[in-house]
Coordinates of C-alpha atoms in Angstrom, one line a residue:
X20 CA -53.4 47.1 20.4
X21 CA -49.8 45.7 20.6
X22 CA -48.9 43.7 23.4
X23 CA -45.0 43.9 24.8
X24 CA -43.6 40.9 25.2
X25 CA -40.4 41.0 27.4
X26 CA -37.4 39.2 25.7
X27 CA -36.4 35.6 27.1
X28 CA -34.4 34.9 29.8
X29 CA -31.0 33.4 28.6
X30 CA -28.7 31.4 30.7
X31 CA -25.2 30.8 29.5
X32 CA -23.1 27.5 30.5
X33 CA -19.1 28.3 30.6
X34 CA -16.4 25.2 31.0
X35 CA -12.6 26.1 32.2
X36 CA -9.6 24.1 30.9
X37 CA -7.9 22.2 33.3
X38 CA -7.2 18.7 31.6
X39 CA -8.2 15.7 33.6
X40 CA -9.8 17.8 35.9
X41 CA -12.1 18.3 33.9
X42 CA -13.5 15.5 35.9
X43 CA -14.3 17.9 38.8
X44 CA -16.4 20.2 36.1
X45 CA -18.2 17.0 35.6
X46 CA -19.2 16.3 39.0
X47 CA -20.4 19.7 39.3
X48 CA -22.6 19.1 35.9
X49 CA -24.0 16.0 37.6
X50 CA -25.5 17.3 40.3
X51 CA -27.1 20.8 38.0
X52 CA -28.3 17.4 35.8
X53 CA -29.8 16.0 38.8
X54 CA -31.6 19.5 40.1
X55 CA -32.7 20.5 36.5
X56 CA -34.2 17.1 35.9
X57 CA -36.4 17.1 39.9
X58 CA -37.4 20.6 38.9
X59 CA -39.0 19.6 35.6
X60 CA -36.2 22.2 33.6
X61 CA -34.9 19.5 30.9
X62 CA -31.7 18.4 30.9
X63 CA -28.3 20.6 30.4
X64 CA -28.4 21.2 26.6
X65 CA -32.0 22.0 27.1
X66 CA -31.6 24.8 30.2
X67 CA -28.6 26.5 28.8
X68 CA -28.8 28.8 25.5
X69 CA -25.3 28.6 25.2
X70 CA -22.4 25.9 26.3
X71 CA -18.8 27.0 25.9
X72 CA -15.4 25.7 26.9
X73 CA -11.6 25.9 26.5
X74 CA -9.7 23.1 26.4
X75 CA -11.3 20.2 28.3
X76 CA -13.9 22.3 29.2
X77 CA -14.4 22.3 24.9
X78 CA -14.9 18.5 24.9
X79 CA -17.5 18.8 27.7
X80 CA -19.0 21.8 26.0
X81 CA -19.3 19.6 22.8
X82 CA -20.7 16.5 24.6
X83 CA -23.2 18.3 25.8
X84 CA -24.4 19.8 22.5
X85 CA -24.7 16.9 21.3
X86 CA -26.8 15.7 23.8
X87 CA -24.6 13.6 25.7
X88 CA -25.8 13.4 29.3
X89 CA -23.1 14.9 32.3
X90 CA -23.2 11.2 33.8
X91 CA -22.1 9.2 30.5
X92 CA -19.4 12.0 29.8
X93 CA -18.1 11.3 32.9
X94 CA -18.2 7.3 32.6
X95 CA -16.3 9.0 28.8
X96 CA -13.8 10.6 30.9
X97 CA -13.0 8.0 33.1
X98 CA -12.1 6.0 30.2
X99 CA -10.4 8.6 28.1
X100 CA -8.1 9.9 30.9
X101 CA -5.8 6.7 31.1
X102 CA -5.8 6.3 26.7
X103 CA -4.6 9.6 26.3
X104 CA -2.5 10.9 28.8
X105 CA -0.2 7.9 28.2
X106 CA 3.2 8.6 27.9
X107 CA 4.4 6.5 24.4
X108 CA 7.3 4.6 24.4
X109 CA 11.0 6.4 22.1
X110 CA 9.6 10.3 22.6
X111 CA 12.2 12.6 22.8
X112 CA 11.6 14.9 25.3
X113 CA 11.7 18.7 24.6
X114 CA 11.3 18.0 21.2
X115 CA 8.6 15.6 20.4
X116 CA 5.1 16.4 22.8
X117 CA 4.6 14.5 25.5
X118 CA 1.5 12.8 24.6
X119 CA 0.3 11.1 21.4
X120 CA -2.4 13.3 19.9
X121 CA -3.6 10.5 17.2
X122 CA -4.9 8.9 20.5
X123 CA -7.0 12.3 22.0
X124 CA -8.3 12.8 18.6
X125 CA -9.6 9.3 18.4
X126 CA -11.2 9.8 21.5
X127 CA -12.8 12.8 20.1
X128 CA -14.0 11.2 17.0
X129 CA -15.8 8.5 18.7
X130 CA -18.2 10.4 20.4
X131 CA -18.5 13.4 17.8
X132 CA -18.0 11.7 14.6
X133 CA -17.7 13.8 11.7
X134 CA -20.4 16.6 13.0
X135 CA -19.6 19.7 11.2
X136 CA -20.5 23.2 13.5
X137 CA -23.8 23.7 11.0
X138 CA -24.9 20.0 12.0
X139 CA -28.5 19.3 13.2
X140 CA -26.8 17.0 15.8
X141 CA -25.7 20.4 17.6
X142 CA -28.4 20.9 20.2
X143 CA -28.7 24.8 20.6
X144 CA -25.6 27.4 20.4
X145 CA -22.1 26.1 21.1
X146 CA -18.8 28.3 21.4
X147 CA -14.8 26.5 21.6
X148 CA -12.2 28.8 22.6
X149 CA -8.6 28.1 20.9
X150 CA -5.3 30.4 20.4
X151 CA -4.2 30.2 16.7
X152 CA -0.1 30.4 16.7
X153 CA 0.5 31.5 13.4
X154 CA -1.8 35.2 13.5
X155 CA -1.1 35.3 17.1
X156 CA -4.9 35.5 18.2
X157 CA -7.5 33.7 20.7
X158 CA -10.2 32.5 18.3
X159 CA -13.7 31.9 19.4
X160 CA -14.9 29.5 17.3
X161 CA -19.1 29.8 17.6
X162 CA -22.4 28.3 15.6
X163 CA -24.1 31.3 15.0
X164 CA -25.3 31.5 11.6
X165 CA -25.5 35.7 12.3
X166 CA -21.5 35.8 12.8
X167 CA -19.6 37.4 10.8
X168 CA -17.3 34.4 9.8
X169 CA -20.3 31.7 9.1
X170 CA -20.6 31.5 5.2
X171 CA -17.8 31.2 2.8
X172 CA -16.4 34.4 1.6
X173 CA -17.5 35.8 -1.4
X174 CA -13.8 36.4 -2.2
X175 CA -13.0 33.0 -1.1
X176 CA -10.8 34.8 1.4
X177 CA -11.8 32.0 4.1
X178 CA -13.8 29.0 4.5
X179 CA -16.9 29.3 6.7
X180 CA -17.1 28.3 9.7
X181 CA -20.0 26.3 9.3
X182 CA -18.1 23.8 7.6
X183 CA -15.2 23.3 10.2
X184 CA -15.7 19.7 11.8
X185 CA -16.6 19.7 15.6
X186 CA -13.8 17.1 16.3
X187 CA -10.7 19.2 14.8
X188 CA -11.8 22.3 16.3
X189 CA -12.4 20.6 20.1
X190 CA -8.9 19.0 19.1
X191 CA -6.8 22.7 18.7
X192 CA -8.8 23.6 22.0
X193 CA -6.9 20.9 23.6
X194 CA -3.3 21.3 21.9
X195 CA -1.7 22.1 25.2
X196 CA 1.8 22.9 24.3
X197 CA 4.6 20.7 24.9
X198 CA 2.1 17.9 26.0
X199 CA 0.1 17.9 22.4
X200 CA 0.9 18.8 19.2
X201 CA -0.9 21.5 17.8
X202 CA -4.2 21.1 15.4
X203 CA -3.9 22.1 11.9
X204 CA -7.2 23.4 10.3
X205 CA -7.6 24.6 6.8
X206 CA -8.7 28.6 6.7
X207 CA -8.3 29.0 3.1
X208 CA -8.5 27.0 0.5
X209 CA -5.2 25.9 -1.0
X210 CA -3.4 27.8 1.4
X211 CA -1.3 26.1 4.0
X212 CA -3.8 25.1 7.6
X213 CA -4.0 27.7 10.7
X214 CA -1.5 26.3 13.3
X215 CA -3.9 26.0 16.7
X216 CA -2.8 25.3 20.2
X217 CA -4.6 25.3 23.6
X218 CA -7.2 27.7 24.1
X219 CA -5.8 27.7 27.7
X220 CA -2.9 29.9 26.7
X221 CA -4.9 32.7 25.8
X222 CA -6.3 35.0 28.7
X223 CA -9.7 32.6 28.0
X224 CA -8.9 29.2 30.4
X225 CA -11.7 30.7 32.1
X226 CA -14.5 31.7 29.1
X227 CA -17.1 33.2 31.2
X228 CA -15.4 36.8 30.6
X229 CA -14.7 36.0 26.5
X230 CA -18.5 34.2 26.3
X231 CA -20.1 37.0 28.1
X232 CA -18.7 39.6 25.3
X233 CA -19.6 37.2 22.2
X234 CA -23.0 37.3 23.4
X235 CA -23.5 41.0 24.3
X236 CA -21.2 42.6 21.6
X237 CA -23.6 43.5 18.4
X238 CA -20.9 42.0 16.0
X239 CA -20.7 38.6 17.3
X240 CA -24.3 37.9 15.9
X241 CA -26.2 37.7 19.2
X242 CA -27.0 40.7 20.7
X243 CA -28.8 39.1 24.3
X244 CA -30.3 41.6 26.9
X245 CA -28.0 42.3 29.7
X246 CA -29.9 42.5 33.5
X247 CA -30.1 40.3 36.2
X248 CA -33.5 39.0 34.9
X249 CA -32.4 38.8 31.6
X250 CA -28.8 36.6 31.6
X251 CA -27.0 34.5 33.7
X252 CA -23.6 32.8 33.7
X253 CA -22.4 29.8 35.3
X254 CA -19.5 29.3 35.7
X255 CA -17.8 25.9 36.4
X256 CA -13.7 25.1 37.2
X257 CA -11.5 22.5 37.2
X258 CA -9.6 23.2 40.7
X259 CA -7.7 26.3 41.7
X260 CA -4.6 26.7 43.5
X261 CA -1.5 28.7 43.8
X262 CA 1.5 27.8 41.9
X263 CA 4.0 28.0 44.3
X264 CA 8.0 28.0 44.1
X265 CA 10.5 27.3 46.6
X266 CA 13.0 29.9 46.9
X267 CA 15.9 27.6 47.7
X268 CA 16.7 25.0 45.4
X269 CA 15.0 26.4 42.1
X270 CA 18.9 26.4 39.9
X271 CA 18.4 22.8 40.1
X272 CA 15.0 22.6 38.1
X273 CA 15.5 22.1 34.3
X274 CA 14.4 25.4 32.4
X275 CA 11.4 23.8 31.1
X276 CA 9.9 23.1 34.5
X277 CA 10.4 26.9 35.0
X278 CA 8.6 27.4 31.6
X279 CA 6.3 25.4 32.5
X280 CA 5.2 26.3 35.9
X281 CA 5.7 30.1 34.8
X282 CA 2.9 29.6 32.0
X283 CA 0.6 27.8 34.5
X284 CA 0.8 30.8 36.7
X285 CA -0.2 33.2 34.4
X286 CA -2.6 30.6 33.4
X287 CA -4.1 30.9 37.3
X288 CA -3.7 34.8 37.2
X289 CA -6.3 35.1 34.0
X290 CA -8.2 33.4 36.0
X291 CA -8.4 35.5 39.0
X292 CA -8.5 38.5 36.5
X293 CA -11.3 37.5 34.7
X294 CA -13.3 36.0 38.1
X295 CA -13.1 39.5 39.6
X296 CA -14.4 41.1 36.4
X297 CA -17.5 39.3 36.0
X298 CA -17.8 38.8 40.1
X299 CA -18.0 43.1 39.7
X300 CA -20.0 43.2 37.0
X301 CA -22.9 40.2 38.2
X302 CA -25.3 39.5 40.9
X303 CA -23.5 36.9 42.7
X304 CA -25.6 34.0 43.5
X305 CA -22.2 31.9 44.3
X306 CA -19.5 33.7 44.7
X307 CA -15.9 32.9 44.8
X308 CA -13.2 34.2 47.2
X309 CA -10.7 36.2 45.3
X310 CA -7.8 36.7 47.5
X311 CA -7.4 38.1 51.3
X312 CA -8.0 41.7 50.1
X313 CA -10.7 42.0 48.1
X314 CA -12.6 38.9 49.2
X315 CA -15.6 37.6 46.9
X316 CA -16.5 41.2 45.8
X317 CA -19.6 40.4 47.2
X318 CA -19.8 44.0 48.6
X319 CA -19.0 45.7 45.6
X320 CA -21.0 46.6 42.1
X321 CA -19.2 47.8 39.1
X322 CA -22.2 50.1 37.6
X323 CA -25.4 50.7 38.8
X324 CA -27.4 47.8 37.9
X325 CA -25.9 44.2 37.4
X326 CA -25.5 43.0 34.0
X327 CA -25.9 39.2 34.8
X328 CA -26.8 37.3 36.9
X329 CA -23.6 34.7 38.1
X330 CA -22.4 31.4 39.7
X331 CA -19.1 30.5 40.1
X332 CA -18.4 26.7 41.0
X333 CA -14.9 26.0 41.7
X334 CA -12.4 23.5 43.8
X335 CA -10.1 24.8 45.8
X336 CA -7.2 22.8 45.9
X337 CA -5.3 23.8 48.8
X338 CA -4.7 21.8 52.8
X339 CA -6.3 25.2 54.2
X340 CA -9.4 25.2 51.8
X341 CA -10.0 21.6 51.6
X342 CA -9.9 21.3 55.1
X343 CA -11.8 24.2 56.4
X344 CA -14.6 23.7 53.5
X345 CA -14.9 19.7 53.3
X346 CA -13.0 18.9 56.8
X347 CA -11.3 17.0 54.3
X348 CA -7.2 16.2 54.9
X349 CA -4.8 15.0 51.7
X350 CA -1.3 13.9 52.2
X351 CA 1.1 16.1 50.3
X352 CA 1.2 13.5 47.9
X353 CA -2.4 12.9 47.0
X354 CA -2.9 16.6 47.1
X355 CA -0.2 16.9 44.0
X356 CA -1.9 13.7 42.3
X357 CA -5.4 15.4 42.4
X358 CA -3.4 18.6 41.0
X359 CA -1.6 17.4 38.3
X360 CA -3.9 17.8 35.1
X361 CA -1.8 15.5 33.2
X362 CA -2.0 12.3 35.8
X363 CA -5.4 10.2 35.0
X364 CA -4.7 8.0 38.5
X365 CA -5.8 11.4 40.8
X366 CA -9.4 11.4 38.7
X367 CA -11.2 9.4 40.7
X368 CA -10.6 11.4 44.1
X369 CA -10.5 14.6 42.1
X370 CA -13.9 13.4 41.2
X371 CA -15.1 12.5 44.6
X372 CA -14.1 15.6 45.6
X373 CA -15.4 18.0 43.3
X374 CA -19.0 15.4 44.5
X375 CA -18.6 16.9 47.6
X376 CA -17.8 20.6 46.5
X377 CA -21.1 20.2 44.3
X378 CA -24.0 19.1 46.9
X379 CA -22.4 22.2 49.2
X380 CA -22.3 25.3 46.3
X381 CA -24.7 24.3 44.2
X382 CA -28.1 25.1 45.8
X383 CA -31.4 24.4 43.7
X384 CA -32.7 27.9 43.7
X385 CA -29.4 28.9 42.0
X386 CA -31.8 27.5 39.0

């Protein structure tokens, strides 16, 4: 006689973009580290089946597949922070980037190395979400040996993605434009690279949504049971807000501010898009508030039966929020410091604060 044997539980880690911020991500990590580790679970890599990130979220995500603990990335980030996002010296604005990327992918080389996505270093399943520029599409670059990319082509058509090094692929996650220059990656032999920026620009910045399909969708390799008892997501940001414009005064911003602040919104609004999906479609076990009209969906179930089970762990960035959730008042100046993902001297209270946002969401029966 045959016994059943019900199919594991699998829990599924997912890092938003958000630059230094990605401080605040950490601080959240810290104190899951903490409640994993009283409750006898293991560490991170060891609880989660899956870690995936965009952007800085990526260079978390990586860490932690490699078994880098939450507490020494963030001791990493603390130093990396000031190196990088350092403005050199003779760069011509608008048409050189902002920041040096030799100096981020040093950063990343020192605690990857030259790990390849089939290395034994890689602790469990790892997904990086980038945009490649020159086909126009998000890529979501994964370590499953069942994908459909993972061994050379026959036809030599394209190089496997087993052989693409952890540190150049984490890099073209992080090629914000205009701050970074983009990643080239070589697709096909003796063809010229794939031209990768940001996974942030793509409707990804917030993977939860895009890592939820690569593990459900046959294709992708994985094929994991949906149900409440079967997967959960968590979810983990890097500090919301609205992006905001004065109506008076905006003819005298140059046209790449615009730009600029235009991108981020729809940045913010991907966000929101993809939270209220998978806040629809999941048993909420943290829930956050979408908007005044719809609240935290908490009320509402797309389907019959949940597909997941969810978390979502977030900053909100705002006088109202911060004050009304951590009694906690910024000038107007240190509120922009703490928001500006480009500005290493607002990490340390970003930190603190994302601390404070984590022992008050984060309960331990979440786990």
């Amino acid at each position: 006689m045959t016994t059943r044997t019900d199919p594991p539980k699998r829990n599924v880690l997912a890092l938003d973009g958000g630059g230094v911020r990605g401080i605040i991500t950490l601080a959240f990590l810290e104190r899951i580290e903490d409640l994993l580790a009283e409750s006898g679970q293991g560490n991170l890599n060891q609880y989660f089946d899956l870690i995936g990130g965009t952007s800085t979220g990526s260079i978390i995500a990586a860490g932690l597949s490699l078994g880098i603990s939450a507490k020494e990335l963030t001791q990493f980030y603390m130093r990396l922070g000031p190196k990088v996002f350092r403005k050199p010296r003779f760069r011509i604005r608008g048409f050189q980037s902002v920041f040096d990327a030799r100096m981020l992918k040093a950063q990343l080389e020192e605690i990857i190395g030259d790990a390849t996505l089939d290395s034994d270093r890689i602790r469990g399943k790892l997904a990086i979400v980038a945009k490649r520029m020159d086909t126009g599409s998000p890529w979501i670059v994964h370590n499953n040996p069942n994908g459909a990319f993972w061994q050379d082509a026959e036809d030599s058509s394209y190089i496997g993605n087993r052989h693409y090094r952890l540190a150049e692929i984490v890099r073209a996650s992080t090629a914000a434009p205009y701050y970074f220059s983009p990643e080239m990656i070589e697709i096909v032999k003796g063809e010229a690279p794939g031209l990768f920026v940001d996974g942030g620009v793509s409707p990804h910045n917030m993977p939860g949504l895009a890592l939820l399909l690569l593990v459900t969708v046959p294709e992708y390799g994985y094929e994991w049971d949906t149900g409440e008892d079967q997967l959960n997501i968590v979810s983990i940001g890097t500090g919301t807000f609205r992006q905001r414009m004065e109506k008076i005064g905006w003819r005298r911003q140059p046209a790449a501010s615009m730009a600029i602040k235009a991108v981020s919104s729809v940045i913010a609004d991907c966000e929101a898009h993809n939270l209220s999906v998978m806040q629809s479609l999941g048993a909420c076990k943290h829930a956050w508030n979408l908007n005044s009209e719809i609240g935290d969906l908490s009320n509402f179930q797309l389907g019959n039966t949940p597909l997941f089970g969810f978390s979502r762990y977030n900053v909100g960035l705002e006088h109202r929020w911060l004050k009304d959730e951590l009694d906690l008042t910024l000038t107007e100046k240190e509120l922009a410091l703490v928001r500006d993902f480009t500005n290493p001297a607002g990490m340390k209270m970003a930190y603190d604060i994302g601390k404070l946002c984590a022992e008050k969401q984060i309960n331990v029966d979440h786990f």
